[in-house]
Coordinates of C-alpha atoms and ligand atoms in Angstrom, one line a residue:
M1 CA 137.1 262.2 42.2
A2 CA 137.5 262.5 45.6
S3 CA 136.8 259.0 47.1
L4 CA 139.1 257.8 44.7
E5 CA 141.5 260.7 45.8
D6 CA 141.3 259.5 49.2
E7 CA 142.1 256.0 48.9
E8 CA 145.0 257.1 47.0
F9 CA 146.5 259.5 48.9
P10 CA 145.5 259.1 52.9
S11 CA 147.0 262.8 53.7
T12 CA 145.3 262.5 57.2
P13 CA 147.2 263.4 60.1
G14 CA 149.7 260.4 61.7
K15 CA 148.6 258.3 58.2
V16 CA 152.0 257.6 56.2
K17 CA 153.4 259.5 53.8
I18 CA 154.8 258.3 51.1
E19 CA 157.8 259.3 49.7
R20 CA 159.0 259.2 46.0
S21 CA 161.6 257.1 46.4
H22 CA 159.7 253.9 48.4
H23 CA 158.1 253.0 45.1
H24 CA 161.0 251.8 43.5
H25 CA 163.4 250.7 46.6
G26 CA 159.8 248.8 47.2
F27 CA 160.4 247.3 43.5
V28 CA 163.9 246.8 44.1
R29 CA 163.4 244.3 47.1
Q30 CA 160.3 242.8 45.3
F31 CA 163.2 241.6 42.6
S32 CA 165.6 240.8 44.3
L33 CA 163.8 238.6 46.6
V34 CA 161.9 236.7 43.1
F35 CA 165.6 236.1 42.2
S36 CA 167.0 234.5 45.3
S37 CA 164.3 232.2 45.7
N38 CA 165.6 230.1 42.7
T39 CA 162.8 228.8 40.9
G40 CA 161.6 229.0 37.5
T41 CA 158.1 229.8 38.7
M42 CA 159.0 232.7 40.9
L43 CA 160.9 234.1 37.6
I44 CA 158.2 233.5 35.2
W45 CA 155.7 235.3 38.0
A46 CA 158.4 238.2 38.0
L47 CA 158.4 238.8 34.4
F48 CA 155.1 239.0 33.9
L49 CA 154.4 240.7 37.0
F50 CA 157.1 243.7 35.3
A51 CA 155.3 243.4 31.9
L52 CA 151.7 244.1 33.8
T53 CA 153.8 246.9 35.6
A54 CA 154.9 248.3 32.9
S55 CA 152.2 248.3 30.0
F56 CA 150.2 249.6 33.4
L57 CA 153.0 252.9 33.4
S58 CA 153.1 253.7 30.3
F59 CA 149.3 253.3 29.1
H60 CA 149.3 255.8 31.8
Q61 CA 152.0 258.3 31.4
T62 CA 152.3 261.1 30.3
G63 CA 155.8 262.4 31.1
R64 CA 155.1 263.3 34.8
T65 CA 156.3 260.8 37.1
Y66 CA 153.2 260.7 38.8
S67 CA 150.5 260.5 36.5
Y68 CA 149.5 257.2 36.7
F69 CA 147.6 257.6 39.8
S70 CA 143.9 257.5 39.4
W71 CA 143.9 261.0 41.1
A72 CA 146.3 262.9 39.1
D73 CA 144.6 261.7 35.2
R74 CA 143.8 263.8 32.4
R75 CA 140.3 265.1 33.7
W76 CA 141.7 266.3 36.6
E77 CA 144.9 267.7 35.2
N78 CA 142.2 270.1 33.0
E79 CA 140.4 270.6 35.6
V80 CA 142.8 271.8 37.7
R81 CA 144.4 274.1 34.4
M82 CA 141.0 275.4 33.8
S83 CA 140.8 276.8 37.3
A84 CA 144.0 278.4 36.9
Q85 CA 143.7 279.8 34.3
I86 CA 144.4 284.0 34.0
Q87 CA 141.8 285.3 32.9
R88 CA 143.1 289.8 33.0
P89 CA 146.5 291.0 31.4
R90 CA 149.3 290.4 33.8
G91 CA 147.2 288.6 36.0
M92 CA 148.5 285.6 38.3
S93 CA 147.8 282.4 39.0
V94 CA 147.2 281.8 42.9
L95 CA 147.5 278.4 44.6
V96 CA 145.6 279.0 48.0
T97 CA 145.9 277.0 50.4
G98 CA 143.4 276.1 53.1
A99 CA 140.6 277.6 50.2
A100 CA 138.2 275.2 51.8
G101 CA 138.3 277.8 55.7
F102 CA 137.0 281.2 56.5
V103 CA 140.2 283.0 54.8
G104 CA 141.1 281.3 52.2
S105 CA 137.7 280.4 51.0
H106 CA 136.9 284.9 50.6
V107 CA 140.8 285.4 49.1
A108 CA 140.1 282.7 46.2
L109 CA 136.7 284.2 45.5
A110 CA 138.1 287.9 45.2
L111 CA 141.2 286.4 43.3
K112 CA 138.5 284.6 40.6
K113 CA 136.3 287.5 40.2
R114 CA 138.6 289.7 39.1
G115 CA 140.6 287.5 36.9
D116 CA 143.1 286.2 38.0
G117 CA 143.8 281.7 38.1
V118 CA 142.8 280.4 41.1
V119 CA 143.4 276.4 42.4
G120 CA 142.4 275.5 46.4
I121 CA 143.7 272.6 49.1
D122 CA 142.0 271.9 51.6
N123 CA 142.3 268.7 53.8
F124 CA 138.8 269.3 55.2
N125 CA 139.7 268.1 59.0
D126 CA 137.3 268.0 61.4
Y127 CA 138.4 271.0 64.0
Y128 CA 135.6 272.4 63.1
D129 CA 132.3 271.3 61.8
P130 CA 133.7 270.2 57.5
S131 CA 130.6 270.4 56.6
L132 CA 130.6 274.2 56.5
K133 CA 133.9 273.3 54.8
R134 CA 131.9 272.0 52.0
A135 CA 129.7 274.5 51.8
R136 CA 132.1 277.0 51.1
Q137 CA 133.6 274.4 48.2
A138 CA 130.5 274.3 46.4
M139 CA 130.8 278.0 46.5
L140 CA 133.9 278.2 45.4
K141 CA 132.7 275.3 42.5
R142 CA 129.9 277.7 41.2
R143 CA 132.3 280.3 40.0
G144 CA 135.0 277.3 38.7
I145 CA 137.0 277.1 41.1
T146 CA 138.4 274.1 41.9
L147 CA 139.7 272.9 45.6
V148 CA 141.8 269.8 45.1
E149 CA 141.5 267.8 48.2
G150 CA 144.9 267.2 50.5
D151 CA 147.2 268.1 52.9
I152 CA 149.9 270.7 52.4
N153 CA 152.0 267.4 54.2
D154 CA 151.8 265.5 51.0
A155 CA 154.9 266.6 49.2
K156 CA 153.7 264.6 46.2
K157 CA 150.7 266.4 45.5
L158 CA 152.0 269.4 45.7
S159 CA 154.8 268.7 43.5
K160 CA 152.2 267.2 40.6
L161 CA 150.5 270.7 41.3
F162 CA 153.2 272.1 40.3
D163 CA 153.8 270.0 37.8
V164 CA 150.3 271.3 36.1
V165 CA 150.3 274.3 36.7
A166 CA 153.2 276.7 36.6
F167 CA 151.7 279.0 39.5
T168 CA 152.9 282.6 39.7
H169 CA 152.1 283.0 43.3
V170 CA 151.0 281.1 46.5
M171 CA 148.6 282.0 49.0
H172 CA 149.1 280.2 52.0
L173 CA 146.7 280.0 54.6
A174 CA 145.9 276.2 55.6
A175 CA 146.6 276.0 59.5
Q176 CA 145.6 275.1 62.2
A177 CA 144.0 277.9 64.0
G178 CA 143.0 279.0 67.6
V179 CA 144.4 279.9 70.6
R180 CA 143.2 277.7 73.3
Y181 CA 143.1 274.5 71.3
A182 CA 146.9 274.5 71.6
M183 CA 146.9 272.6 75.0
E184 CA 144.4 269.9 73.8
N185 CA 145.8 269.0 70.6
P186 CA 149.8 270.7 70.4
H187 CA 150.6 268.4 67.7
S188 CA 147.7 269.2 65.4
Y189 CA 149.9 272.4 65.6
V190 CA 153.3 270.9 64.7
H191 CA 152.1 268.9 61.7
S192 CA 150.2 272.1 60.2
N193 CA 151.7 275.3 61.0
I194 CA 155.3 273.7 61.0
A195 CA 155.6 270.3 59.3
G196 CA 153.3 271.0 56.7
L197 CA 154.9 274.9 56.0
V198 CA 158.1 273.3 55.5
T199 CA 157.1 271.1 53.1
L200 CA 154.9 273.6 51.3
L201 CA 158.2 275.5 50.9
E202 CA 160.1 272.9 49.4
V203 CA 158.0 272.2 46.8
C204 CA 157.9 275.9 45.8
K205 CA 161.5 276.2 46.2
A206 CA 161.7 273.9 44.0
A207 CA 159.3 274.5 41.7
D208 CA 160.6 276.0 38.3
P209 CA 159.6 279.1 38.2
Q210 CA 159.3 279.5 41.3
P211 CA 156.1 281.1 42.8
S212 CA 156.1 284.0 45.4
I213 CA 154.5 283.3 48.6
V214 CA 152.2 285.5 51.1
W215 CA 151.0 283.5 54.3
A216 CA 149.1 284.0 56.9
S217 CA 150.8 284.6 60.4
S218 CA 148.9 286.2 63.2
S219 CA 148.6 289.0 66.0
S220 CA 149.2 286.2 68.5
V221 CA 153.1 286.3 67.6
Y222 CA 153.2 290.1 70.3
G223 CA 152.5 287.7 72.9
L224 CA 152.9 289.6 76.2
N225 CA 154.3 292.7 74.7
D226 CA 152.1 295.5 75.8
K227 CA 153.6 298.5 74.1
V228 CA 150.8 299.3 72.2
P229 CA 149.6 299.9 69.6
F230 CA 152.1 296.8 68.0
S231 CA 154.0 297.5 65.1
E232 CA 155.9 295.2 63.1
L233 CA 159.4 296.4 65.3
D234 CA 158.3 295.0 68.4
R235 CA 159.3 292.1 70.1
T236 CA 157.6 288.8 69.2
D237 CA 160.0 286.6 71.5
Q238 CA 157.4 286.0 74.3
P239 CA 154.4 284.0 72.7
A240 CA 151.7 283.2 75.3
S241 CA 150.7 279.9 73.3
L242 CA 151.6 276.8 71.6
Y243 CA 150.0 278.4 68.4
A244 CA 151.6 281.8 68.7
A245 CA 154.8 280.0 69.1
T246 CA 153.7 277.8 65.6
K247 CA 152.9 281.1 64.1
K248 CA 156.1 282.7 65.1
A249 CA 158.1 279.7 63.9
G250 CA 156.7 280.3 60.8
E251 CA 157.9 283.4 60.1
E252 CA 161.5 282.3 61.4
I253 CA 161.5 279.0 59.1
T254 CA 160.0 281.7 55.9
H255 CA 163.1 284.0 56.7
T256 CA 165.8 281.2 56.0
Y257 CA 164.3 280.2 52.6
N258 CA 163.9 283.5 51.7
H259 CA 167.7 284.0 52.7
I260 CA 169.3 280.8 51.0
Y261 CA 166.7 280.4 48.5
G262 CA 165.5 283.2 47.3
L263 CA 162.0 282.6 48.0
S264 CA 159.2 286.3 47.6
I265 CA 158.1 285.8 51.2
T266 CA 155.1 287.4 52.5
G267 CA 153.8 286.9 55.8
L268 CA 150.9 288.7 57.5
R269 CA 149.8 289.2 61.0
F270 CA 146.2 288.8 61.1
F271 CA 143.7 290.6 63.8
T272 CA 141.1 288.3 65.0
V273 CA 139.7 288.1 61.6
Y274 CA 135.7 287.5 61.6
G275 CA 132.9 288.1 59.1
P276 CA 129.7 285.7 57.0
W277 CA 131.1 282.1 56.3
G278 CA 133.4 282.7 59.6
R279 CA 135.3 280.2 61.6
P280 CA 132.6 278.8 64.2
D281 CA 135.5 277.9 67.5
M282 CA 136.0 281.8 67.3
A283 CA 134.0 284.2 69.9
Y284 CA 131.6 286.1 67.8
F285 CA 130.3 282.9 65.7
S286 CA 130.0 280.6 68.7
F287 CA 128.1 283.8 71.3
T288 CA 125.8 284.3 68.4
R289 CA 125.0 280.6 68.3
N290 CA 124.9 280.0 72.1
I291 CA 122.9 283.6 72.6
L292 CA 120.3 282.4 69.8
Q293 CA 119.9 279.2 71.6
G294 CA 119.4 280.4 74.7
K295 CA 122.6 278.7 76.1
P296 CA 125.3 281.0 78.0
I297 CA 127.9 282.0 77.3
T298 CA 131.4 282.2 79.1
V299 CA 133.2 286.1 78.8
Y300 CA 136.4 285.8 79.9
R301 CA 138.4 288.3 82.0
G302 CA 141.6 289.6 82.8
K303 CA 143.7 290.5 85.4
D304 CA 141.9 292.9 88.5
R305 CA 138.4 292.0 86.5
L306 CA 139.7 294.1 83.4
D307 CA 138.2 293.6 79.9
L308 CA 140.0 291.4 77.7
A309 CA 140.0 293.3 74.0
R310 CA 140.3 292.9 71.0
D311 CA 141.2 295.0 67.3
F312 CA 139.0 292.7 65.4
T313 CA 139.1 293.0 61.5
Y314 CA 136.2 292.3 59.2
I315 CA 137.1 289.7 56.7
D316 CA 136.6 292.3 53.2
D317 CA 139.6 294.0 54.9
I318 CA 141.7 291.0 55.6
V319 CA 141.0 290.1 51.5
K320 CA 142.3 293.7 50.3
G321 CA 145.4 293.2 52.4
C322 CA 146.0 289.4 51.0
L323 CA 145.5 290.9 47.7
G324 CA 147.5 293.9 48.2
S325 CA 150.3 292.0 49.3
L326 CA 150.2 288.9 46.5
D327 CA 150.3 292.5 44.4
T328 CA 153.2 294.1 45.5
S329 CA 155.2 290.6 46.2
G330 CA 157.7 290.9 43.1
K331 CA 158.9 287.7 41.9
S332 CA 161.0 285.0 43.5
T333 CA 164.7 284.6 42.5
G334 CA 166.1 280.8 42.8
S335 CA 166.2 278.1 40.1
G336 CA 167.8 274.5 41.2
G337 CA 168.0 275.3 44.4
R338 CA 170.2 278.5 44.5
K339 CA 169.0 281.7 44.9
R340 CA 170.3 284.0 42.0
G341 CA 169.3 287.5 43.7
P342 CA 168.3 288.8 46.6
A343 CA 163.9 288.6 47.2
L344 CA 161.6 290.6 49.2
Y345 CA 160.9 289.6 52.8
R346 CA 157.8 291.5 54.4
I347 CA 156.0 291.2 57.2
F348 CA 152.9 293.5 57.5
N349 CA 150.5 293.7 60.5
L350 CA 146.5 293.6 59.1
G351 CA 144.3 294.5 61.7
N352 CA 141.7 297.1 62.1
T353 CA 143.3 300.0 64.6
S354 CA 140.7 300.0 67.0
P355 CA 140.5 297.4 69.9
V356 CA 137.1 296.8 71.2
T357 CA 136.5 294.6 74.7
V358 CA 134.7 291.7 74.3
P359 CA 131.9 292.9 76.8
S360 CA 131.1 295.0 73.9
L361 CA 131.4 292.5 71.4
V362 CA 128.8 290.8 72.9
G363 CA 126.5 293.7 73.4
I364 CA 126.6 294.3 70.0
L365 CA 125.6 291.1 68.9
E366 CA 122.5 291.2 71.4
K367 CA 121.4 294.9 69.4
H368 CA 121.4 293.2 66.4
L369 CA 120.1 289.7 67.4
K370 CA 117.6 291.7 69.4
M371 CA 117.8 289.1 72.1
K372 CA 120.0 289.7 75.5
A373 CA 123.2 287.0 76.0
K374 CA 122.9 284.8 79.4
K375 CA 126.7 286.3 80.5
R376 CA 128.8 284.3 83.0
F377 CA 132.0 286.3 83.5
V378 CA 134.8 284.0 84.3
D379 CA 138.6 285.2 85.6
M380 CA 140.6 284.2 81.9
P381 CA 142.1 281.0 82.3
G382 CA 146.0 280.5 82.0
N383 CA 145.4 278.9 78.3
G384 CA 147.0 281.2 76.1
D385 CA 145.5 284.2 75.7
V386 CA 146.7 287.4 75.6
P387 CA 145.0 290.9 77.5
F388 CA 144.7 292.8 74.0
T389 CA 145.0 293.3 70.2
H390 CA 146.0 296.8 68.8
A391 CA 147.7 296.7 65.6
N392 CA 149.6 299.6 63.8
I393 CA 149.2 299.3 60.2
S394 CA 151.2 302.3 58.9
S395 CA 153.4 299.6 57.3
A396 CA 150.6 297.9 55.3
Q397 CA 149.6 301.3 54.3
S398 CA 151.8 302.8 52.9
E399 CA 153.1 299.2 51.2
F400 CA 150.3 298.6 49.4
G401 CA 147.4 301.3 50.7
Y402 CA 146.1 299.0 53.3
R403 CA 143.4 300.5 54.8
P404 CA 140.5 299.0 57.0
A405 CA 136.8 300.1 55.9
T406 CA 134.9 298.2 58.2
D407 CA 134.2 299.0 61.9
L408 CA 132.8 296.4 64.4
E409 CA 129.1 297.3 64.5
T410 CA 128.9 297.3 60.5
G411 CA 130.8 294.0 60.2
L412 CA 128.8 292.2 62.6
K413 CA 125.5 292.9 61.3
K414 CA 126.9 291.6 58.2
F415 CA 127.8 287.9 60.0
V416 CA 124.2 288.2 61.8
R417 CA 122.3 288.4 58.5
W418 CA 124.4 285.4 57.0
Y419 CA 124.7 283.5 60.2
L420 CA 120.4 283.9 60.1
S421 CA 120.3 282.9 56.5
Y422 CA 122.5 280.1 56.5
Y423 CA 121.2 278.2 59.9
G424 CA 118.2 280.2 60.0
Y425 CA 116.6 281.3 63.6
H426 CA 116.6 278.6 65.3
G427 CA 120.5 277.1 64.2
K428 CA 118.7 273.9 63.7
Y429 CA 121.6 272.3 61.5
V430 CA 123.8 273.7 64.2
K431 CA 125.5 270.5 65.8
Ligands
UGB1 O1 144.6 286.9 65.9 C1 144.7 286.2 66.0 O2 145.3 285.8 65.2 C2 144.0 285.1 66.6 O3 143.0 285.8 66.1 C3 141.6 284.9 67.1 O4 142.1 284.4 68.4 P1 141.0 285.2 69.5 O5 141.9 286.3 69.0 O6 141.5 284.3 70.5 O7 140.1 285.2 69.0 P2 138.6 284.6 69.6 O8 138.6 283.1 70.1 O9 137.2 285.2 69.0 O10 138.3 285.4 71.1 C4 138.2 286.5 71.2 C5 138.1 287.5 72.3 O11 137.0 286.4 73.2 C6 137.8 285.9 74.4 N1 136.4 285.0 74.8 C7 136.7 283.5 73.7 C8 135.9 282.2 73.5 C9 134.7 282.7 75.0 O12 134.2 281.9 75.3 N2 135.0 283.7 76.0 C10 135.8 284.6 75.7 O13 135.9 286.1 76.4 C11 138.4 285.6 74.2 O14 139.5 285.7 75.3 C12 139.2 286.8 72.9 O15 139.5 287.5 74.2 C13 141.6 283.5 65.9 O16 140.4 282.6 66.6 C14 143.1 283.0 66.3 O17 143.1 282.0 65.0 C15 144.1 284.2 65.8 O18 144.4 283.8 64.1

């Protein structure tokens, strides 16, 4: 199925996006050419082609505009519907974008486990080793979760999903993550975090009923803010990286969709999420790999050789925050492109409330791995990093009882156990 899907809908960045109307225009253009040619043969050919197309369409047509595409046949629709089936009273059906990702796969599993319906979408890009994403996909598959391969910039695919399932909620976690990579590939951030977000919002706005949306913003929006701990009311207009800027833009963009179309929106500012099945580009992950392989690690240091610190947050706590947000998100109020009343617009910090320095993080890893790291201290390059993060979580706490329960020592122990079981001690499968 996946390969057919690829042929029909190339959805990687830079590839052509097909608009709904293009097919129609193409058709009309073809006909005007035929009629202007004025030869009998051409006319017969045109009629023949028309008959062929019409019979093809009527054979496959199931009342939906795009159901004649092979990826969206009956079997595919049934699979998607099954995956979205709600299995508890007052449950929800959730479209999880970025479901092959770190947070996405964990949230999808947690929702399914408690009886909610879940369908995932992911473009499986190669920002980091896609085989890890495939392994997460296999894990979801075993639990009955279907993951559709597609990009959130593909409006047709998203609309089709909403045609098949009346999703009550969207958990939007598809994004270009990573703070420092933004200097290497700025456009991938615009593609996913801005263009993709708008495409998704347009589809949600048009859906009837509209879903409620919970999505991932980032602690990085606090940028150069130095008032601690970071509260949602603090200024976020001094981003230090393009990544942060696109997440901040997302907060503003979602606000307009809430304001104009009545979409219920909750933005979650995640604070350096870590844990089993994590992202290989993140420091705790790559440090683990390098320590095990006897390779040096680079530890950044701030101004005046000050240690950098992060409010590292364990994945299970983040998952609880995501589910709590979904449960309290209320309904979207719009239909037919107009809002019928006010809908919730919320932003929450999801952190751990106890920052740890990067050298301490390395110390904990050394302990769990029973190996010494070869540390190279380097002055923090001006590539978007902020010196520290620290979340005030009182808002999420009072709204849905968010209370992080895993400290870095415990969380890293679980990560290391997973890492060794997945990659083995010598990391022979690591690229
Ligand atoms: O909260 C977020 O919203 C973000 O969290 C995460 O960003 P960061 O907090 O920067 O995490 P991460 O890269 O693990 O670096 C951790 C620390 O190690 C330091 N660091 C990093 C690499 C290195 O080689 N050496 C080093 O000292 C580095 O200077 C930093 O102090 C997500 O990746 C990001 O997608 C976003 O979601």
